[in-house]
Coordinates of C-alpha atoms and ligand atoms in Angstrom, one line a residue:
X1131 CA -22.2 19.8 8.4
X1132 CA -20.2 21.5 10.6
X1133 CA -17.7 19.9 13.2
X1134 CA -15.3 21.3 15.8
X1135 CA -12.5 19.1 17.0
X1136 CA -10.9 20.2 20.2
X1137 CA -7.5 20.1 22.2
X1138 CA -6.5 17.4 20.0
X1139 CA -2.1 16.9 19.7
X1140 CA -1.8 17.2 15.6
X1141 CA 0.3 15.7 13.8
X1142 CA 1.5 16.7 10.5
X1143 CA 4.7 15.5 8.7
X1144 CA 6.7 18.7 9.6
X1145 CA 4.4 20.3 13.1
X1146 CA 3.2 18.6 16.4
X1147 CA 1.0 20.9 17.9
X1148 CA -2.1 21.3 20.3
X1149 CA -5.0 23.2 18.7
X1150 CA -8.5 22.9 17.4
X1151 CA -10.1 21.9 13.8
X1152 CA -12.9 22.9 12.5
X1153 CA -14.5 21.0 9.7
X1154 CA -17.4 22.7 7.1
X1155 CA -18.3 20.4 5.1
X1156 CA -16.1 18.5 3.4
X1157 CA -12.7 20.8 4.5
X1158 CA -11.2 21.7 6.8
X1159 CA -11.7 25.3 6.7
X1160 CA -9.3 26.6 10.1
X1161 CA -7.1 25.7 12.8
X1162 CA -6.3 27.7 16.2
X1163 CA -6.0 27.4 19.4
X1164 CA -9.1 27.3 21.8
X1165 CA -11.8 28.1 19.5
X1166 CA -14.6 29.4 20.9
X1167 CA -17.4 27.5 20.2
X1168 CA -20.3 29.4 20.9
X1169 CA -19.1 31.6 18.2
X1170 CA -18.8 29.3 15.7
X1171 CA -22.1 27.5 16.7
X1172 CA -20.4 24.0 15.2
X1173 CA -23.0 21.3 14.5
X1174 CA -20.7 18.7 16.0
X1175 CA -18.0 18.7 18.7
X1176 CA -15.8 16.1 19.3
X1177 CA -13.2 16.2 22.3
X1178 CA -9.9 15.0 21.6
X1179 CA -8.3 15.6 24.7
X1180 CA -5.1 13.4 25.3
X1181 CA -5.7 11.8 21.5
X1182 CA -3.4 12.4 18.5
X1183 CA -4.5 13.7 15.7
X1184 CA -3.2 12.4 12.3
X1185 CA -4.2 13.0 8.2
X1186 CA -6.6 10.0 7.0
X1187 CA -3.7 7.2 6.2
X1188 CA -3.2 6.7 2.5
X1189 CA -2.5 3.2 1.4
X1190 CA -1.3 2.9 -2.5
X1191 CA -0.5 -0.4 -2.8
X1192 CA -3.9 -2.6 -3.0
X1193 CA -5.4 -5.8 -4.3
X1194 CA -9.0 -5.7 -3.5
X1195 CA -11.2 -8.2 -5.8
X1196 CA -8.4 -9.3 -8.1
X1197 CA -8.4 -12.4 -10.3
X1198 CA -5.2 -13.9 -9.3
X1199 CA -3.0 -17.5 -9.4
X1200 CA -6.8 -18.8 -10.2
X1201 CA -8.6 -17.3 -7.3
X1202 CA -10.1 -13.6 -6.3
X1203 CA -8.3 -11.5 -3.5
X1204 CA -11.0 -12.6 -0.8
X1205 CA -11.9 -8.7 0.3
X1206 CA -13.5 -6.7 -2.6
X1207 CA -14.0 -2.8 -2.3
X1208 CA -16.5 -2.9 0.1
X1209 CA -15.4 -4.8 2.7
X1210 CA -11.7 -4.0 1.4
X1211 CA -12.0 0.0 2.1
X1212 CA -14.4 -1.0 5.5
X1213 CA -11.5 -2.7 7.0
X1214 CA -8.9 0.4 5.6
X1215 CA -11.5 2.9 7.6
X1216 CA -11.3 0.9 11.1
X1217 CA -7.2 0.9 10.5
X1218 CA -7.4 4.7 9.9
X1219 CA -6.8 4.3 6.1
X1220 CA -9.1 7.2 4.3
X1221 CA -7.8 6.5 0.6
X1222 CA -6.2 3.7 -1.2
X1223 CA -5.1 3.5 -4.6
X1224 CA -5.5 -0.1 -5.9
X1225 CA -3.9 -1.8 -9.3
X1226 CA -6.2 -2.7 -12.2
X1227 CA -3.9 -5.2 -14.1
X1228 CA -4.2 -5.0 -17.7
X1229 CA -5.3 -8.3 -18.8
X1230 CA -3.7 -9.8 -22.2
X1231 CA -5.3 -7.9 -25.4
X1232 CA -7.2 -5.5 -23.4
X1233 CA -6.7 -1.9 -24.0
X1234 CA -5.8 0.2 -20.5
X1235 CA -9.4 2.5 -21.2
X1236 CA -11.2 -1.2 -21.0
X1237 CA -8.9 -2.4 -18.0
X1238 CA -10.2 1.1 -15.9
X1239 CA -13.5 0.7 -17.0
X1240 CA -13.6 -2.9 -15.7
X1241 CA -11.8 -1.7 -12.3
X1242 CA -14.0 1.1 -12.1
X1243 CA -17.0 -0.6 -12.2
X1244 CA -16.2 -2.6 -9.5
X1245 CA -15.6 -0.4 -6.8
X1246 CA -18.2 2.2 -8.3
X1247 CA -21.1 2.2 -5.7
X1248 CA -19.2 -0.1 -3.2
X1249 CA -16.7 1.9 -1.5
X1250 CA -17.2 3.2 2.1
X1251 CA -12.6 5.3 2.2
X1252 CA -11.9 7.5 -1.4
X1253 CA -10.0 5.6 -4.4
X1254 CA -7.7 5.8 -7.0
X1255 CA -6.4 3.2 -9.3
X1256 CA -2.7 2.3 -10.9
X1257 CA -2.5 0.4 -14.2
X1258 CA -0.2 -2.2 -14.2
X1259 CA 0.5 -2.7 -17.6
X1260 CA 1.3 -6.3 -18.7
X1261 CA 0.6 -6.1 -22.3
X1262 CA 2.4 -3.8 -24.2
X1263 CA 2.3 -2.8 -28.0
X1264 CA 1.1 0.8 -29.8
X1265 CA -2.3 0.9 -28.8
X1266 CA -1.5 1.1 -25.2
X1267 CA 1.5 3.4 -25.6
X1268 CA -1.3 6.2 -27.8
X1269 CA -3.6 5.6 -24.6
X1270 CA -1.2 7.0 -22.3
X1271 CA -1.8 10.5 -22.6
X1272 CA -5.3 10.7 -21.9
X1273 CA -5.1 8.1 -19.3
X1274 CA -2.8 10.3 -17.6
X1275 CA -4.8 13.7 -18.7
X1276 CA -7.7 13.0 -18.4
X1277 CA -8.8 10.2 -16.2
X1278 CA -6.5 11.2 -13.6
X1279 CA -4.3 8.0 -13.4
X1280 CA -0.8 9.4 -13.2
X1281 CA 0.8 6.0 -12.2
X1282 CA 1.5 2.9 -14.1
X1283 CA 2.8 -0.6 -12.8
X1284 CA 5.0 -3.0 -14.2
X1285 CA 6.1 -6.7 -13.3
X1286 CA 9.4 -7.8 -14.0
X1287 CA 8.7 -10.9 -12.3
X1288 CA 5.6 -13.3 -12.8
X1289 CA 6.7 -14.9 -16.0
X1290 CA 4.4 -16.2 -18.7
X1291 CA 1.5 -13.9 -17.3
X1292 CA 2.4 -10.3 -15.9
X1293 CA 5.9 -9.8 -16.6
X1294 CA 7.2 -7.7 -19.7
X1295 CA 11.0 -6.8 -20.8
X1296 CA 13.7 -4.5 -20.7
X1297 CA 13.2 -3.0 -24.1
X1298 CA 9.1 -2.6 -23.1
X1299 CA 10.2 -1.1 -19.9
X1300 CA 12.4 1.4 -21.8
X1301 CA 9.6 2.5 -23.9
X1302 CA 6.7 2.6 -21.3
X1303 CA 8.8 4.6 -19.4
X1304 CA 9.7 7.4 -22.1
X1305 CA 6.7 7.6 -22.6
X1306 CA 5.2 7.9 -19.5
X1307 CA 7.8 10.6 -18.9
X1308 CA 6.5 12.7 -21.6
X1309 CA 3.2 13.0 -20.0
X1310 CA 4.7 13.8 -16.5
X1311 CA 3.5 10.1 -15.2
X1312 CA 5.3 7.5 -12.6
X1313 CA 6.2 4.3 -13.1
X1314 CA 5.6 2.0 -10.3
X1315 CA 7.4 -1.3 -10.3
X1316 CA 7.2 -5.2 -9.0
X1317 CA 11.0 -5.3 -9.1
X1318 CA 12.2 -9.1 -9.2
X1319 CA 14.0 -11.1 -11.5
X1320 CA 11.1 -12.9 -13.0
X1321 CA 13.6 -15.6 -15.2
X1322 CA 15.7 -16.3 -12.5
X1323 CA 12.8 -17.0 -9.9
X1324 CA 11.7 -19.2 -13.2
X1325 CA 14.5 -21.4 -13.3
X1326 CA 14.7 -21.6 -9.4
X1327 CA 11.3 -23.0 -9.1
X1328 CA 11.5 -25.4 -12.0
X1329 CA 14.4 -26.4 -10.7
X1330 CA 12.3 -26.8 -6.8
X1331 CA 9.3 -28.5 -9.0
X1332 CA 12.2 -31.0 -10.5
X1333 CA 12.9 -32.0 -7.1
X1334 CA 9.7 -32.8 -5.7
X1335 CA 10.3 -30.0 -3.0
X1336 CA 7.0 -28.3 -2.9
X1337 CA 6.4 -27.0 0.3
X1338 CA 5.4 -23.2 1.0
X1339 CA 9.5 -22.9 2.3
X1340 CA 10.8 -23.5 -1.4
X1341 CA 8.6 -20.6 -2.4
X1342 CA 10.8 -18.4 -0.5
X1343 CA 13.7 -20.2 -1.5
X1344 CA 12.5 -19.7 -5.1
X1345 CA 12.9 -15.9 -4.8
X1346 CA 16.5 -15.3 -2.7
X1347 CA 17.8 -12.0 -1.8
X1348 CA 19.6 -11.5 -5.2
X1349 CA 16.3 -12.3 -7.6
X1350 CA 15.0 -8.9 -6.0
X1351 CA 18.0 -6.4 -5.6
X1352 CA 19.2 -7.4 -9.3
X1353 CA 16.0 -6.4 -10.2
X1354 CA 15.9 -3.6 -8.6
X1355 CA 19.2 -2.4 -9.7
X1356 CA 18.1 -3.0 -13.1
X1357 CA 15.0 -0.8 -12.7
X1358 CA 17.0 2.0 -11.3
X1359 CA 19.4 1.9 -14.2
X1360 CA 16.7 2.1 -16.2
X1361 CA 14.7 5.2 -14.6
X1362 CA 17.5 6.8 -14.5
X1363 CA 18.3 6.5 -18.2
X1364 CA 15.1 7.6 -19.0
X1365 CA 14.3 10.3 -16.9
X1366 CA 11.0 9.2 -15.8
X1367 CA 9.7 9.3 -11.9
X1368 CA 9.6 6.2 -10.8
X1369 CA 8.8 3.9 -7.6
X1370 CA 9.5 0.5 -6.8
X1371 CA 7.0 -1.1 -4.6
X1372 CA 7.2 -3.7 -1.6
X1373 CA 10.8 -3.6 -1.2
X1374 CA 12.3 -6.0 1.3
X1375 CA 15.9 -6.7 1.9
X1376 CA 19.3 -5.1 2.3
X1377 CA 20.9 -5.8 -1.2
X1378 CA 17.7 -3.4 -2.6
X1379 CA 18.2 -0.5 -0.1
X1380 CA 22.2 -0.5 -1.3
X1381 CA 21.2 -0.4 -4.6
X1382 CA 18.8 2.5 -4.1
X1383 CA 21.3 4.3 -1.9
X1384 CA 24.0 4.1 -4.9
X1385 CA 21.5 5.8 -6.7
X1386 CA 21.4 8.6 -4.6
X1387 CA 24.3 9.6 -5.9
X1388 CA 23.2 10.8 -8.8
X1389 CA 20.2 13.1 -9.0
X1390 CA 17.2 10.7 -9.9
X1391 CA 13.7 11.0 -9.0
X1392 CA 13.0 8.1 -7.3
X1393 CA 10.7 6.6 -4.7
X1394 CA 10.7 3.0 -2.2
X1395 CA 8.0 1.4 -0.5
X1396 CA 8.1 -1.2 2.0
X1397 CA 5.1 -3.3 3.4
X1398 CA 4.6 -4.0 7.5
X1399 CA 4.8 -7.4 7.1
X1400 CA 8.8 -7.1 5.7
X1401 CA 9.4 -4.8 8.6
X1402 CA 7.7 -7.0 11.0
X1403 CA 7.7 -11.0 10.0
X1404 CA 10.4 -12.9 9.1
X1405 CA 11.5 -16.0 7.1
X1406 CA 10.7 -18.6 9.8
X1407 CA 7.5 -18.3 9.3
X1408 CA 8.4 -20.7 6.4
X1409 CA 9.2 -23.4 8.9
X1410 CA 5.8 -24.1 9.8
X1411 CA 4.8 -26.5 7.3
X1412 CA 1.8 -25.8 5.5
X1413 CA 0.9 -22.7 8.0
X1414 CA 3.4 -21.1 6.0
X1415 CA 1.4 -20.7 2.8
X1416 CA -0.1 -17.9 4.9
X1417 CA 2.6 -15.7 4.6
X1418 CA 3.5 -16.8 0.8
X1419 CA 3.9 -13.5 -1.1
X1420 CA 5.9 -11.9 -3.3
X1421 CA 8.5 -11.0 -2.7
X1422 CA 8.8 -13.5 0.4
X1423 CA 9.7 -12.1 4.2
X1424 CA 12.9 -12.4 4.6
X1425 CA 15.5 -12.1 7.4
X1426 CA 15.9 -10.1 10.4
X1427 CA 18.8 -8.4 8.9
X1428 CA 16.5 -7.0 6.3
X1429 CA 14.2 -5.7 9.0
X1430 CA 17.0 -3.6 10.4
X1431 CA 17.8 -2.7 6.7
X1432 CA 14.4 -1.2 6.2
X1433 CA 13.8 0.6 9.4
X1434 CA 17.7 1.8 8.7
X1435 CA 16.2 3.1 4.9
X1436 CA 13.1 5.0 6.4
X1437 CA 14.9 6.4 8.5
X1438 CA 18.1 8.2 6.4
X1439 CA 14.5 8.5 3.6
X1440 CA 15.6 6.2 1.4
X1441 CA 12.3 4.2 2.1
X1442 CA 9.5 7.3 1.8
X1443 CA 6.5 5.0 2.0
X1444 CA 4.7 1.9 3.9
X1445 CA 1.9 0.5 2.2
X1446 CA 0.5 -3.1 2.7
X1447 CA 0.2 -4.9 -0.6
X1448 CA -3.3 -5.9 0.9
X1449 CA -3.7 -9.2 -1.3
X1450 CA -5.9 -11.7 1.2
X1451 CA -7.1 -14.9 0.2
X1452 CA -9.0 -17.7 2.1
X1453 CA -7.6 -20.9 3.3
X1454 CA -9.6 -22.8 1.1
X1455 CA -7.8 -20.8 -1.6
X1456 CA -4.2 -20.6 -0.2
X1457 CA -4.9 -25.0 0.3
X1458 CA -4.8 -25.0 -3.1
X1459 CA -1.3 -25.3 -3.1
X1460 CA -0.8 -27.6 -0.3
X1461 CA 1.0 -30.1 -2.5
X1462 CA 2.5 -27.8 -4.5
X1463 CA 3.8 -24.3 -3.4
X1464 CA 3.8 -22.9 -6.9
X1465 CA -0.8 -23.2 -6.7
X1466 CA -0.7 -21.1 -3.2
X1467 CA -2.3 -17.9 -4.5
X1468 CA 0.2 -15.1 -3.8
X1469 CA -0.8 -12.4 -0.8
X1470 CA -1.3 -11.8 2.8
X1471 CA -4.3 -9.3 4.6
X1472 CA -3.5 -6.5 6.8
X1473 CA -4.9 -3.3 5.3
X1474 CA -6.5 -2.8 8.5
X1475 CA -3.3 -2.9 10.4
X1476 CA -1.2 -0.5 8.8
X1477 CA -0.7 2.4 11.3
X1478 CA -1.4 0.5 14.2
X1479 CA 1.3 -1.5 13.6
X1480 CA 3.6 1.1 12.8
X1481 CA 2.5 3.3 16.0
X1482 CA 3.3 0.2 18.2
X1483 CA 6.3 -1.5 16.5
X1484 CA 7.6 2.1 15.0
X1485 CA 6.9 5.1 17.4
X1486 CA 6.9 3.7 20.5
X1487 CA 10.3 1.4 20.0
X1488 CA 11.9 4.7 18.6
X1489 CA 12.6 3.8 15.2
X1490 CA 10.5 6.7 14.0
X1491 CA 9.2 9.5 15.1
X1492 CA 5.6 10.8 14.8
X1493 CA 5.9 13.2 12.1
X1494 CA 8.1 10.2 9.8
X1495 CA 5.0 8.2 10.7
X1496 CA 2.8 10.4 9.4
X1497 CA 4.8 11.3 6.3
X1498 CA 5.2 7.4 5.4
X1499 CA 1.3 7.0 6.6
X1500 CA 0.4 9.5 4.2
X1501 CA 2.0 12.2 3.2
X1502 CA 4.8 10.9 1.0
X1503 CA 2.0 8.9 -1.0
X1504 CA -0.1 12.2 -1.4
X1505 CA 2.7 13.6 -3.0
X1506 CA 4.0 11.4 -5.0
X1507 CA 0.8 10.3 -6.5
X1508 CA -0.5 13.5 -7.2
X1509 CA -3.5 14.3 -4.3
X1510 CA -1.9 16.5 -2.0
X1511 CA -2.6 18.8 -0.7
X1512 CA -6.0 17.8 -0.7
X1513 CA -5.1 14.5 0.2
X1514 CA -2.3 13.9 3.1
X1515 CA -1.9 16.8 5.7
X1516 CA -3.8 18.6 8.0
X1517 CA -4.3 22.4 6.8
X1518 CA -6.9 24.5 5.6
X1519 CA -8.6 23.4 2.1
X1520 CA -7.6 20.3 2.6
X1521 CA -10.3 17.3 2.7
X1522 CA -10.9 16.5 6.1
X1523 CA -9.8 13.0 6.7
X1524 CA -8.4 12.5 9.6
X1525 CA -8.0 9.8 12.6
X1526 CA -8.3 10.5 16.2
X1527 CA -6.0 8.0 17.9
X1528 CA -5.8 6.4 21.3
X1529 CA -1.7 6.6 22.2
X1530 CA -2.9 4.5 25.3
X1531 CA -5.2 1.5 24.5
X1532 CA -4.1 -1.8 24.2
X1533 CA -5.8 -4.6 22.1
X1534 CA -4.3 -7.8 20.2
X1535 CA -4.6 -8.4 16.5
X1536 CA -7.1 -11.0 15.6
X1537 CA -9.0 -13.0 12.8
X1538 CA -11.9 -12.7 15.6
X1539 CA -12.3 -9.1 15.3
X1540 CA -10.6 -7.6 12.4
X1541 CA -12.4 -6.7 9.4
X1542 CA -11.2 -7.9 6.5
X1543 CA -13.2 -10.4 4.4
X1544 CA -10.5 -13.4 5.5
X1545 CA -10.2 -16.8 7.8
X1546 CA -7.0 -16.1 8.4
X1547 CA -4.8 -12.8 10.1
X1548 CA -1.0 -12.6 9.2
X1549 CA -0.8 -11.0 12.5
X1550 CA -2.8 -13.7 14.5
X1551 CA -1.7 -12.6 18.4
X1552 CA 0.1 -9.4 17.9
X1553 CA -0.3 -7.2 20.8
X1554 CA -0.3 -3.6 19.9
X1555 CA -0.3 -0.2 21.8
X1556 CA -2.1 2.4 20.2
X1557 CA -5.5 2.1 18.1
X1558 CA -7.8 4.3 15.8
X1559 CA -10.8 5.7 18.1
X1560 CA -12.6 7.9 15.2
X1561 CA -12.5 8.4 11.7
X1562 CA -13.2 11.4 9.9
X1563 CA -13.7 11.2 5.7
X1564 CA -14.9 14.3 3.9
X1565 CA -16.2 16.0 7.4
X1566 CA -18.4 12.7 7.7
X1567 CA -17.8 11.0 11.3
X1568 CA -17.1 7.6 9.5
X1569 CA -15.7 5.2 12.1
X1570 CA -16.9 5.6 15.6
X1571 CA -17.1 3.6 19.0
X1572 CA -15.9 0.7 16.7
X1573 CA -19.0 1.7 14.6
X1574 CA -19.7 2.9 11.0
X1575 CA -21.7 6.0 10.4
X1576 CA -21.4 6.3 6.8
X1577 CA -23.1 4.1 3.9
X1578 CA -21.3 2.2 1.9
X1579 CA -20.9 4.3 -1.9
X1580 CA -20.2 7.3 0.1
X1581 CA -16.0 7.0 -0.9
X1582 CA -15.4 8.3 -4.4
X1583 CA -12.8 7.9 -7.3
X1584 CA -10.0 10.6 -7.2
X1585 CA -9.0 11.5 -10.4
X1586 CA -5.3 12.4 -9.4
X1587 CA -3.0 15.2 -10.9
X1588 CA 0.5 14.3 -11.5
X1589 CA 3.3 13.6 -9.2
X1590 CA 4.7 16.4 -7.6
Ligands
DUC2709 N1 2.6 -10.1 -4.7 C1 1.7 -10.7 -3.9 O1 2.1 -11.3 -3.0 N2 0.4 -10.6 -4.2 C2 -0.1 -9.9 -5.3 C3 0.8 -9.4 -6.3 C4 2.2 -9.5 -5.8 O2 3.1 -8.9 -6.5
ZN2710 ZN1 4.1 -7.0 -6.4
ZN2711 ZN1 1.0 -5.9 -5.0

């Protein structure tokens, strides 16, 4: 199929332009300025006059259909990647967590086959490895060569079930290094959160609050620290994921005075919600996740980070669970299932709360939307811009229209919105995924199977 879109604004990471795409098949194949379309005799023309134009988002930091804290993630790839299209997300890359005495070959092919068939945006997986010993380390090189999963992810925190050590971190990483691979992280400081919550337990305070008092400030930029001293030692890429507070960003802008390759992500919700959240009672198992929100002064920290690029990417830690589920834990804060929804709300919330109050600009929205992930995990340019031979994902967005976030009409498989109220400017109109017209007048046009597994190349 051929498709012409016209007069859009594009945005890349680097331009901001007016011009004209045209899509053949699955690429895009040019881009100019007032294409004449009885020339190119395009199957399909869409008008994108006083719209921007952006690359498909790219969310790498998923949890769709995961056994955790003894419940699933309530959205599974089907209705997890659905939701991603309507927020303008094209490709996630999700974590398939190693479970104890499985090899990582068995722990893709388990993740594998339950997306296969199911997924409506393009996928990719991380391994999080949580079980370490010789096997695994001789499956690294073929993981990485030939399956196409460059990344790995490890827990310093969740202890008793995920977590491994310093001396395991040392070796995963040298050897991941070999191979050209990245090392993603859950950087928190698994023993003392531990002790702080036996200590809560002791105390008979169990509410959702002591949860976040469970894992302060320091549990998570000691961590971090730690990880960084590591990385560095080792040479290896690596990536710390859903950072939240000040005392991390200081300990990842010390490390930019050395030369190390390193990479931060932060999630909405840290930018967005805050700690009081954990006032309400019971409400406030709805925002239990690790690590927890945390203050306002952490907000500024992390808009401060993305902007001097010490933060390069936002993704959303998409782990929902239902209410029944989350209730698990109303007597005791340490049964609440860990995670929060909002796939869906990614670059909306980012447009609204980011662009339009100045604290980025389009093309930083774009590169921590897409671009930065592309890179770093190893499918750009196919993945991530807007150029010739690139895939042709992209979203059409409405700078103008106004709508307020909802469990009523998002689309994620969960009771509950973390968002509930949120009035937003700015919303995904159309959907483009390999030249297919995916998401249109709030309406899907493709069948579900029609996403595919990316086998990625390495970091760049
Ligand atoms: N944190 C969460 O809140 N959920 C899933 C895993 C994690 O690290
Ligand atoms: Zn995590
Ligand atoms: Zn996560």
């Amino acid at each position: 199929m051929s498709l012409l879109i016209k007069n859009g604004r594009i945005i890349t990471a680097t331009d901001d332009y007016f011009g004209d795409i045209l899509i053949d098949g699955e690429t895009i194949v040019a881009i100019g300025n007032a294409f004449d379309e009885g020339d190119l005799d395009p199957e399909q023309v869409i008008d994108a006059t006083g719209k921007l134009v952006f690359p498909g988002g790219i969310d790498p930091h998923t949890h769709l259909a995961m056994p955790f804290m003894g419940a699933f993630s309530s959205d599974d790839y089907e209705s997890g990647t659905l939701a991603a299209l309507y927020g303008g997300t094209t490709t996630l890359i999700d974590y398939a967590i190693q479970s104890k005495g499985e090899s990582l070959y068995s722990t893709l092919n388990t993740w594998k086959q339950k997306a296969e068939g199911k997924t409506y945006g393009d996928y990719s997986f991380h391994i999080a490895i949580t079980d370490y010993n010789d096997d695994v380390r001789n499956e690294l090189k073929d993981i990485i060569e030939k399956e196409g999963i460059s990344s790995f992810k490890t827990f310093m925190a969740y202890k008793g079930s995920l977590m491994i050590d310093d001396r395991q971190m040392l070796d995963i990483m040298n050897e991941v290094k070999k191979f050209g691979g990245l090392i993603a992280v859950h950087a928190t400081n698994g023993d003392m959160i531990d002790y702080l919550v036996n200590k809560y337990v002791s105390e008979k305070k169990l509410s959702p609050l002591y949860h976040y008092l469970s894992q302060p400030e320091i549990t998570e930029s000691e961590a971090a620290g730690r990880f960084i001293d590591l990385a560095f030692q080792s040479g290896v890429k690596a990536y710390v994921v859903h950072m939240t507070c000040e005392g991390a960003i200081n300990k990842v802008r010390q490390a930019t005075l050395r030369n190390q390759n390193l990479f931060i992500e932060s999630c909405p919700q840290y930018l967005l919600l805050d700690a009081s959240l954990y006032d309400k009672d019971f409400e406030g198992a709805k925002w239990v996740m690790s690590p927890p929100l945390r203050e306002k002064k952490d907000q500024q920290a992390l808009w401060s980070g993305i902007q001097q690029g010490l933060i390069q990417v936002i993704g959303t830690d998409h782990c929902p669970f239902m209410w029944k589920d989350k209730k698990k834990g109303e007597h005791d804060f340490t049964k609440i299932p860990n995670g929060a929804p909002g796939i869906e709300h990614r670059l909306e919330l980012l447009y609204s709360e980011g662009v339009l109050k100045n604290r980025i600009d389009l093309n930083k929205f774009v590169e921590i939307n897409s671009t930065n992930a592309a890179k770093i995990f190893g499918l750009f340019p196919q993945k991530g811009t807007i150029a010739p031979g690139s895939d042709a994902d992209l979203v059409i967005f409405d700078p103008n229209k106004e709508h307020t976030i909802s469990v009523d009409t998002h689309h994620h498989n969960c009771d509950y919105s973390a968002y509930e109220g949120w009035k937003v400017k700015g919303k995904t109109e159309t959907v483009i995924l390999r030249g297919q017209i995916a998401i249109k007048n709030g309406e899907i046009n493709i069948e579900k199977g029609y996403g595919k597994f990316l086998k990625r190349k390495k970091p760049l």
